[in-house]
Amino acid sequence: ADFTDTLLLLKHLEIPENETLDWLDAPSEEAYSRSYNLLIDLGAIDQKTSKITQVGRVMQKLPTAPRLARILIAASKSECFLQAVLCAALLTEREILVPIKQGGSTEILKRRNSLAEAQSSDFLLAIRAFEFAWRNRYSVEKCSKYGIHAQAAKTVELIFKKLLQAASSCNLRTH
């Protein structure tokens, strides 16, 4: 199991996570080590002091996984911040593209493929699908013609707004 969120929270609260903590279900040594090293790599924990860094404090305040929070912090210094927030929201929510089984509707596939450039990535297709759903006000009828789950797309918008609000409260550039 990924222990990164929990470890970051413990560091933020300055709760020692060593053997003195009475765990209900203690993480394995491997899970602890993997999470600890990841947080060092992300700049959330100072390797020398084992204490949370300022970057780690900001990461902990963002309502998303530490990896995505670190991406948002880095993106806040660039021109792609809003796109990064949308990507984080898409990765946080369940898939907005309804799976089409082999031999399924070719019309839905054609419409869906028209949303993104040829040879584009699945993720770019998900972004374009979200934009389509947003432009059409999450119309179930219109979204279903493209194999887009309208409610999941609407939830992505809510997560997007929540992430923007949290980023703003952390003084990350949000424009």
PDB file of C-alpha atoms in Angstrom:
ATOM      1  CA  ALA A   1       0.000   0.000   0.000  1.00  0.00           C
ATOM      2  CA  ASP A   2       1.102   3.566  -0.625  1.00  0.00           C
ATOM      3  CA  PHE A   3       1.983   5.155   2.685  1.00  0.00           C
ATOM      4  CA  THR A   4       3.125   8.518   1.231  1.00  0.00           C
ATOM      5  CA  ASP A   5       0.010  10.558   2.142  1.00  0.00           C
ATOM      6  CA  THR A   6       0.048   9.288   5.712  1.00  0.00           C
ATOM      7  CA  LEU A   7       3.763   9.857   6.174  1.00  0.00           C
ATOM      8  CA  LEU A   8       3.513  13.411   4.839  1.00  0.00           C
ATOM      9  CA  LEU A   9       0.656  14.118   7.246  1.00  0.00           C
ATOM     10  CA  LEU A  10       2.625  12.689  10.189  1.00  0.00           C
ATOM     11  CA  LYS A  11       5.616  14.863   9.252  1.00  0.00           C
ATOM     12  CA  HIS A  12       3.334  17.892   8.946  1.00  0.00           C
ATOM     13  CA  LEU A  13       1.837  17.239  12.394  1.00  0.00           C
ATOM     14  CA  GLU A  14       5.319  16.485  13.799  1.00  0.00           C
ATOM     15  CA  ILE A  15       4.167  13.090  15.021  1.00  0.00           C
ATOM     16  CA  PRO A  16       7.020  10.595  15.235  1.00  0.00           C
ATOM     17  CA  GLU A  17       6.238   7.674  12.975  1.00  0.00           C
ATOM     18  CA  ASN A  18       8.823   5.300  14.407  1.00  0.00           C
ATOM     19  CA  GLU A  19       8.230   2.289  16.627  1.00  0.00           C
ATOM     20  CA  THR A  20       6.711   4.400  19.428  1.00  0.00           C
ATOM     21  CA  LEU A  21       3.622   5.144  17.368  1.00  0.00           C
ATOM     22  CA  ASP A  22       0.920   2.617  18.179  1.00  0.00           C
ATOM     23  CA  TRP A  23      -0.236   1.679  14.675  1.00  0.00           C
ATOM     24  CA  LEU A  24      -3.537  -0.052  14.117  1.00  0.00           C
ATOM     25  CA  ASP A  25      -1.947  -1.635  11.040  1.00  0.00           C
ATOM     26  CA  ALA A  26       1.730  -0.723  10.786  1.00  0.00           C
ATOM     27  CA  PRO A  27       3.202  -0.274   7.312  1.00  0.00           C
ATOM     28  CA  SER A  28       5.848  -2.711   6.213  1.00  0.00           C
ATOM     29  CA  GLU A  29       9.466  -1.566   6.363  1.00  0.00           C
ATOM     30  CA  GLU A  30       9.522  -1.627   2.559  1.00  0.00           C
ATOM     31  CA  ALA A  31       6.393   0.560   2.253  1.00  0.00           C
ATOM     32  CA  TYR A  32       7.754   3.003   4.813  1.00  0.00           C
ATOM     33  CA  SER A  33      11.142   3.194   3.108  1.00  0.00           C
ATOM     34  CA  ARG A  34       9.629   3.621  -0.362  1.00  0.00           C
ATOM     35  CA  SER A  35       7.316   6.419   0.845  1.00  0.00           C
ATOM     36  CA  TYR A  36      10.039   8.153   2.843  1.00  0.00           C
ATOM     37  CA  ASN A  37      12.433   8.127  -0.126  1.00  0.00           C
ATOM     38  CA  LEU A  38       9.729   9.363  -2.467  1.00  0.00           C
ATOM     39  CA  LEU A  39       8.997  12.301  -0.160  1.00  0.00           C
ATOM     40  CA  ILE A  40      12.703  13.134  -0.109  1.00  0.00           C
ATOM     41  CA  ASP A  41      12.793  12.958  -3.917  1.00  0.00           C
ATOM     42  CA  LEU A  42       9.747  15.231  -4.130  1.00  0.00           C
ATOM     43  CA  GLY A  43      11.414  17.752  -1.823  1.00  0.00           C
ATOM     44  CA  ALA A  44       8.822  17.285   0.924  1.00  0.00           C
ATOM     45  CA  ILE A  45      11.244  15.947   3.547  1.00  0.00           C
ATOM     46  CA  ASP A  46      14.732  17.220   4.241  1.00  0.00           C
ATOM     47  CA  GLN A  47      17.065  14.250   3.997  1.00  0.00           C
ATOM     48  CA  LYS A  48      19.453  15.552   6.669  1.00  0.00           C
ATOM     49  CA  THR A  49      16.927  16.521   9.327  1.00  0.00           C
ATOM     50  CA  SER A  50      14.068  14.166   8.374  1.00  0.00           C
ATOM     51  CA  LYS A  51      11.696  17.115   8.877  1.00  0.00           C
ATOM     52  CA  ILE A  52       9.035  18.397   6.531  1.00  0.00           C
ATOM     53  CA  THR A  53      10.174  21.186   4.194  1.00  0.00           C
ATOM     54  CA  GLN A  54       8.259  24.272   3.114  1.00  0.00           C
ATOM     55  CA  VAL A  55       7.471  22.477  -0.161  1.00  0.00           C
ATOM     56  CA  GLY A  56       6.160  19.553   1.889  1.00  0.00           C
ATOM     57  CA  ARG A  57       3.921  21.874   3.904  1.00  0.00           C
ATOM     58  CA  VAL A  58       2.394  23.243   0.713  1.00  0.00           C
ATOM     59  CA  MET A  59       2.022  19.728  -0.709  1.00  0.00           C
ATOM     60  CA  GLN A  60       0.187  18.635   2.434  1.00  0.00           C
ATOM     61  CA  LYS A  61      -2.308  21.507   2.071  1.00  0.00           C
ATOM     62  CA  LEU A  62      -3.228  20.584  -1.492  1.00  0.00           C
ATOM     63  CA  PRO A  63      -6.139  18.103  -1.610  1.00  0.00           C
ATOM     64  CA  THR A  64      -4.443  15.584  -3.869  1.00  0.00           C
ATOM     65  CA  ALA A  65      -1.779  12.894  -3.786  1.00  0.00           C
ATOM     66  CA  PRO A  66       1.776  14.077  -2.978  1.00  0.00           C
ATOM     67  CA  ARG A  67       3.053  13.367  -6.507  1.00  0.00           C
ATOM     68  CA  LEU A  68       0.286  15.470  -8.051  1.00  0.00           C
ATOM     69  CA  ALA A  69       0.713  18.181  -5.428  1.00  0.00           C
ATOM     70  CA  ARG A  70       4.405  18.451  -6.328  1.00  0.00           C
ATOM     71  CA  ILE A  71       3.503  18.755 -10.007  1.00  0.00           C
ATOM     72  CA  LEU A  72       1.125  21.606  -9.170  1.00  0.00           C
ATOM     73  CA  ILE A  73       3.804  23.402  -7.180  1.00  0.00           C
ATOM     74  CA  ALA A  74       6.246  23.131 -10.091  1.00  0.00           C
ATOM     75  CA  ALA A  75       3.593  24.125 -12.628  1.00  0.00           C
ATOM     76  CA  SER A  76       2.669  27.218 -10.605  1.00  0.00           C
ATOM     77  CA  LYS A  77       5.957  28.698 -11.776  1.00  0.00           C
ATOM     78  CA  SER A  78       5.102  28.197 -15.445  1.00  0.00           C
ATOM     79  CA  GLU A  79       2.515  29.128 -18.013  1.00  0.00           C
ATOM     80  CA  CYS A  80       0.846  25.698 -17.860  1.00  0.00           C
ATOM     81  CA  PHE A  81      -0.576  25.892 -14.354  1.00  0.00           C
ATOM     82  CA  LEU A  82      -4.257  25.649 -15.279  1.00  0.00           C
ATOM     83  CA  GLN A  83      -3.549  22.732 -17.586  1.00  0.00           C
ATOM     84  CA  ALA A  84      -1.632  20.996 -14.783  1.00  0.00           C
ATOM     85  CA  VAL A  85      -4.561  21.503 -12.407  1.00  0.00           C
ATOM     86  CA  LEU A  86      -6.914  20.010 -14.989  1.00  0.00           C
ATOM     87  CA  CYS A  87      -4.572  17.031 -15.428  1.00  0.00           C
ATOM     88  CA  ALA A  88      -4.436  16.515 -11.660  1.00  0.00           C
ATOM     89  CA  ALA A  89      -8.240  16.673 -11.482  1.00  0.00           C
ATOM     90  CA  LEU A  90      -8.558  14.139 -14.305  1.00  0.00           C
ATOM     91  CA  LEU A  91      -6.112  11.799 -12.575  1.00  0.00           C
ATOM     92  CA  THR A  92      -7.947  12.164  -9.262  1.00  0.00           C
ATOM     93  CA  GLU A  93     -11.413  11.296 -10.587  1.00  0.00           C
ATOM     94  CA  ARG A  94     -12.487   8.045 -12.194  1.00  0.00           C
ATOM     95  CA  GLU A  95     -12.074   7.757 -15.949  1.00  0.00           C
ATOM     96  CA  ILE A  96     -14.432  10.089 -17.830  1.00  0.00           C
ATOM     97  CA  LEU A  97     -14.258   8.033 -21.029  1.00  0.00           C
ATOM     98  CA  VAL A  98     -16.702   5.152 -20.978  1.00  0.00           C
ATOM     99  CA  PRO A  99     -14.916   1.937 -22.003  1.00  0.00           C
ATOM    100  CA  ILE A 100     -16.025   0.732 -25.403  1.00  0.00           C
ATOM    101  CA  LYS A 101     -15.812  -3.016 -25.706  1.00  0.00           C
ATOM    102  CA  GLN A 102     -14.233  -4.587 -28.731  1.00  0.00           C
ATOM    103  CA  GLY A 103     -16.827  -4.656 -31.464  1.00  0.00           C
ATOM    104  CA  GLY A 104     -18.699  -1.832 -29.724  1.00  0.00           C
ATOM    105  CA  SER A 105     -20.184   1.228 -31.364  1.00  0.00           C
ATOM    106  CA  THR A 106     -17.968   2.431 -34.194  1.00  0.00           C
ATOM    107  CA  GLU A 107     -19.971   5.666 -34.335  1.00  0.00           C
ATOM    108  CA  ILE A 108     -19.058   6.505 -30.743  1.00  0.00           C
ATOM    109  CA  LEU A 109     -15.409   5.702 -31.487  1.00  0.00           C
ATOM    110  CA  LYS A 110     -15.427   7.924 -34.582  1.00  0.00           C
ATOM    111  CA  ARG A 111     -16.982  10.827 -32.668  1.00  0.00           C
ATOM    112  CA  ARG A 112     -14.623  10.339 -29.727  1.00  0.00           C
ATOM    113  CA  ASN A 113     -11.549  10.188 -31.989  1.00  0.00           C
ATOM    114  CA  SER A 114     -12.641  13.437 -33.636  1.00  0.00           C
ATOM    115  CA  LEU A 115     -12.050  15.241 -30.333  1.00  0.00           C
ATOM    116  CA  ALA A 116      -8.249  14.897 -30.442  1.00  0.00           C
ATOM    117  CA  GLU A 117      -5.641  15.041 -33.166  1.00  0.00           C
ATOM    118  CA  ALA A 118      -4.650  11.841 -34.879  1.00  0.00           C
ATOM    119  CA  GLN A 119      -1.848   9.974 -33.101  1.00  0.00           C
ATOM    120  CA  SER A 120      -2.486  11.892 -29.872  1.00  0.00           C
ATOM    121  CA  SER A 121      -2.230  10.377 -26.409  1.00  0.00           C
ATOM    122  CA  ASP A 122      -5.087   8.898 -24.419  1.00  0.00           C
ATOM    123  CA  PHE A 123      -4.584  11.655 -21.887  1.00  0.00           C
ATOM    124  CA  LEU A 124      -4.988  14.398 -24.495  1.00  0.00           C
ATOM    125  CA  LEU A 125      -8.190  12.652 -25.558  1.00  0.00           C
ATOM    126  CA  ALA A 126      -9.406  12.756 -21.938  1.00  0.00           C
ATOM    127  CA  ILE A 127      -8.651  16.505 -21.775  1.00  0.00           C
ATOM    128  CA  ARG A 128     -10.542  17.117 -25.018  1.00  0.00           C
ATOM    129  CA  ALA A 129     -13.414  14.947 -23.789  1.00  0.00           C
ATOM    130  CA  PHE A 130     -13.611  16.997 -20.596  1.00  0.00           C
ATOM    131  CA  GLU A 131     -13.596  20.239 -22.589  1.00  0.00           C
ATOM    132  CA  PHE A 132     -16.380  18.874 -24.797  1.00  0.00           C
ATOM    133  CA  ALA A 133     -18.458  17.907 -21.763  1.00  0.00           C
ATOM    134  CA  TRP A 134     -17.853  21.306 -20.138  1.00  0.00           C
ATOM    135  CA  ARG A 135     -18.795  23.231 -23.313  1.00  0.00           C
ATOM    136  CA  ASN A 136     -21.998  21.181 -23.501  1.00  0.00           C
ATOM    137  CA  ARG A 137     -22.797  21.731 -19.825  1.00  0.00           C
ATOM    138  CA  TYR A 138     -22.375  18.045 -19.043  1.00  0.00           C
ATOM    139  CA  SER A 139     -25.388  17.092 -21.146  1.00  0.00           C
ATOM    140  CA  VAL A 140     -25.845  13.355 -20.638  1.00  0.00           C
ATOM    141  CA  GLU A 141     -27.356  13.054 -24.110  1.00  0.00           C
ATOM    142  CA  LYS A 142     -24.507  14.825 -25.915  1.00  0.00           C
ATOM    143  CA  CYS A 143     -21.756  13.258 -23.815  1.00  0.00           C
ATOM    144  CA  SER A 144     -23.070   9.725 -24.292  1.00  0.00           C
ATOM    145  CA  LYS A 145     -22.818  10.142 -28.088  1.00  0.00           C
ATOM    146  CA  TYR A 146     -19.060  10.542 -27.565  1.00  0.00           C
ATOM    147  CA  GLY A 147     -18.694   7.878 -24.915  1.00  0.00           C
ATOM    148  CA  ILE A 148     -18.107  10.448 -22.172  1.00  0.00           C
ATOM    149  CA  HIS A 149     -19.400   9.909 -18.649  1.00  0.00           C
ATOM    150  CA  ALA A 150     -21.065  13.285 -18.010  1.00  0.00           C
ATOM    151  CA  GLN A 151     -21.235  12.978 -14.208  1.00  0.00           C
ATOM    152  CA  ALA A 152     -17.562  12.018 -13.938  1.00  0.00           C
ATOM    153  CA  ALA A 153     -16.663  15.024 -16.118  1.00  0.00           C
ATOM    154  CA  LYS A 154     -18.725  17.300 -13.852  1.00  0.00           C
ATOM    155  CA  THR A 155     -16.901  15.874 -10.831  1.00  0.00           C
ATOM    156  CA  VAL A 156     -13.586  16.670 -12.549  1.00  0.00           C
ATOM    157  CA  GLU A 157     -14.714  20.308 -12.753  1.00  0.00           C
ATOM    158  CA  LEU A 158     -15.498  20.324  -9.014  1.00  0.00           C
ATOM    159  CA  ILE A 159     -12.076  18.842  -8.217  1.00  0.00           C
ATOM    160  CA  PHE A 160     -10.454  21.380 -10.572  1.00  0.00           C
ATOM    161  CA  LYS A 161     -12.129  24.268  -8.709  1.00  0.00           C
ATOM    162  CA  LYS A 162     -11.202  22.786  -5.319  1.00  0.00           C
ATOM    163  CA  LEU A 163      -7.555  22.431  -6.387  1.00  0.00           C
ATOM    164  CA  LEU A 164      -7.496  26.016  -7.701  1.00  0.00           C
ATOM    165  CA  GLN A 165      -8.946  27.307  -4.456  1.00  0.00           C
ATOM    166  CA  ALA A 166      -6.409  25.356  -2.384  1.00  0.00           C
ATOM    167  CA  ALA A 167      -3.551  26.507  -4.622  1.00  0.00           C
ATOM    168  CA  SER A 168      -4.651  30.095  -4.216  1.00  0.00           C
ATOM    169  CA  SER A 169      -4.767  29.734  -0.423  1.00  0.00           C
ATOM    170  CA  CYS A 170      -1.192  28.400  -0.585  1.00  0.00           C
ATOM    171  CA  ASN A 171      -0.167  31.473  -2.608  1.00  0.00           C
ATOM    172  CA  LEU A 172       0.562  29.434  -5.717  1.00  0.00           C
ATOM    173  CA  ARG A 173       0.128  31.389  -8.902  1.00  0.00           C
ATOM    174  CA  THR A 174      -3.300  30.460 -10.235  1.00  0.00           C
ATOM    175  CA  HIS A 175      -3.543  32.387 -13.478  1.00  0.00           C
TER     176      HIS A 175
END
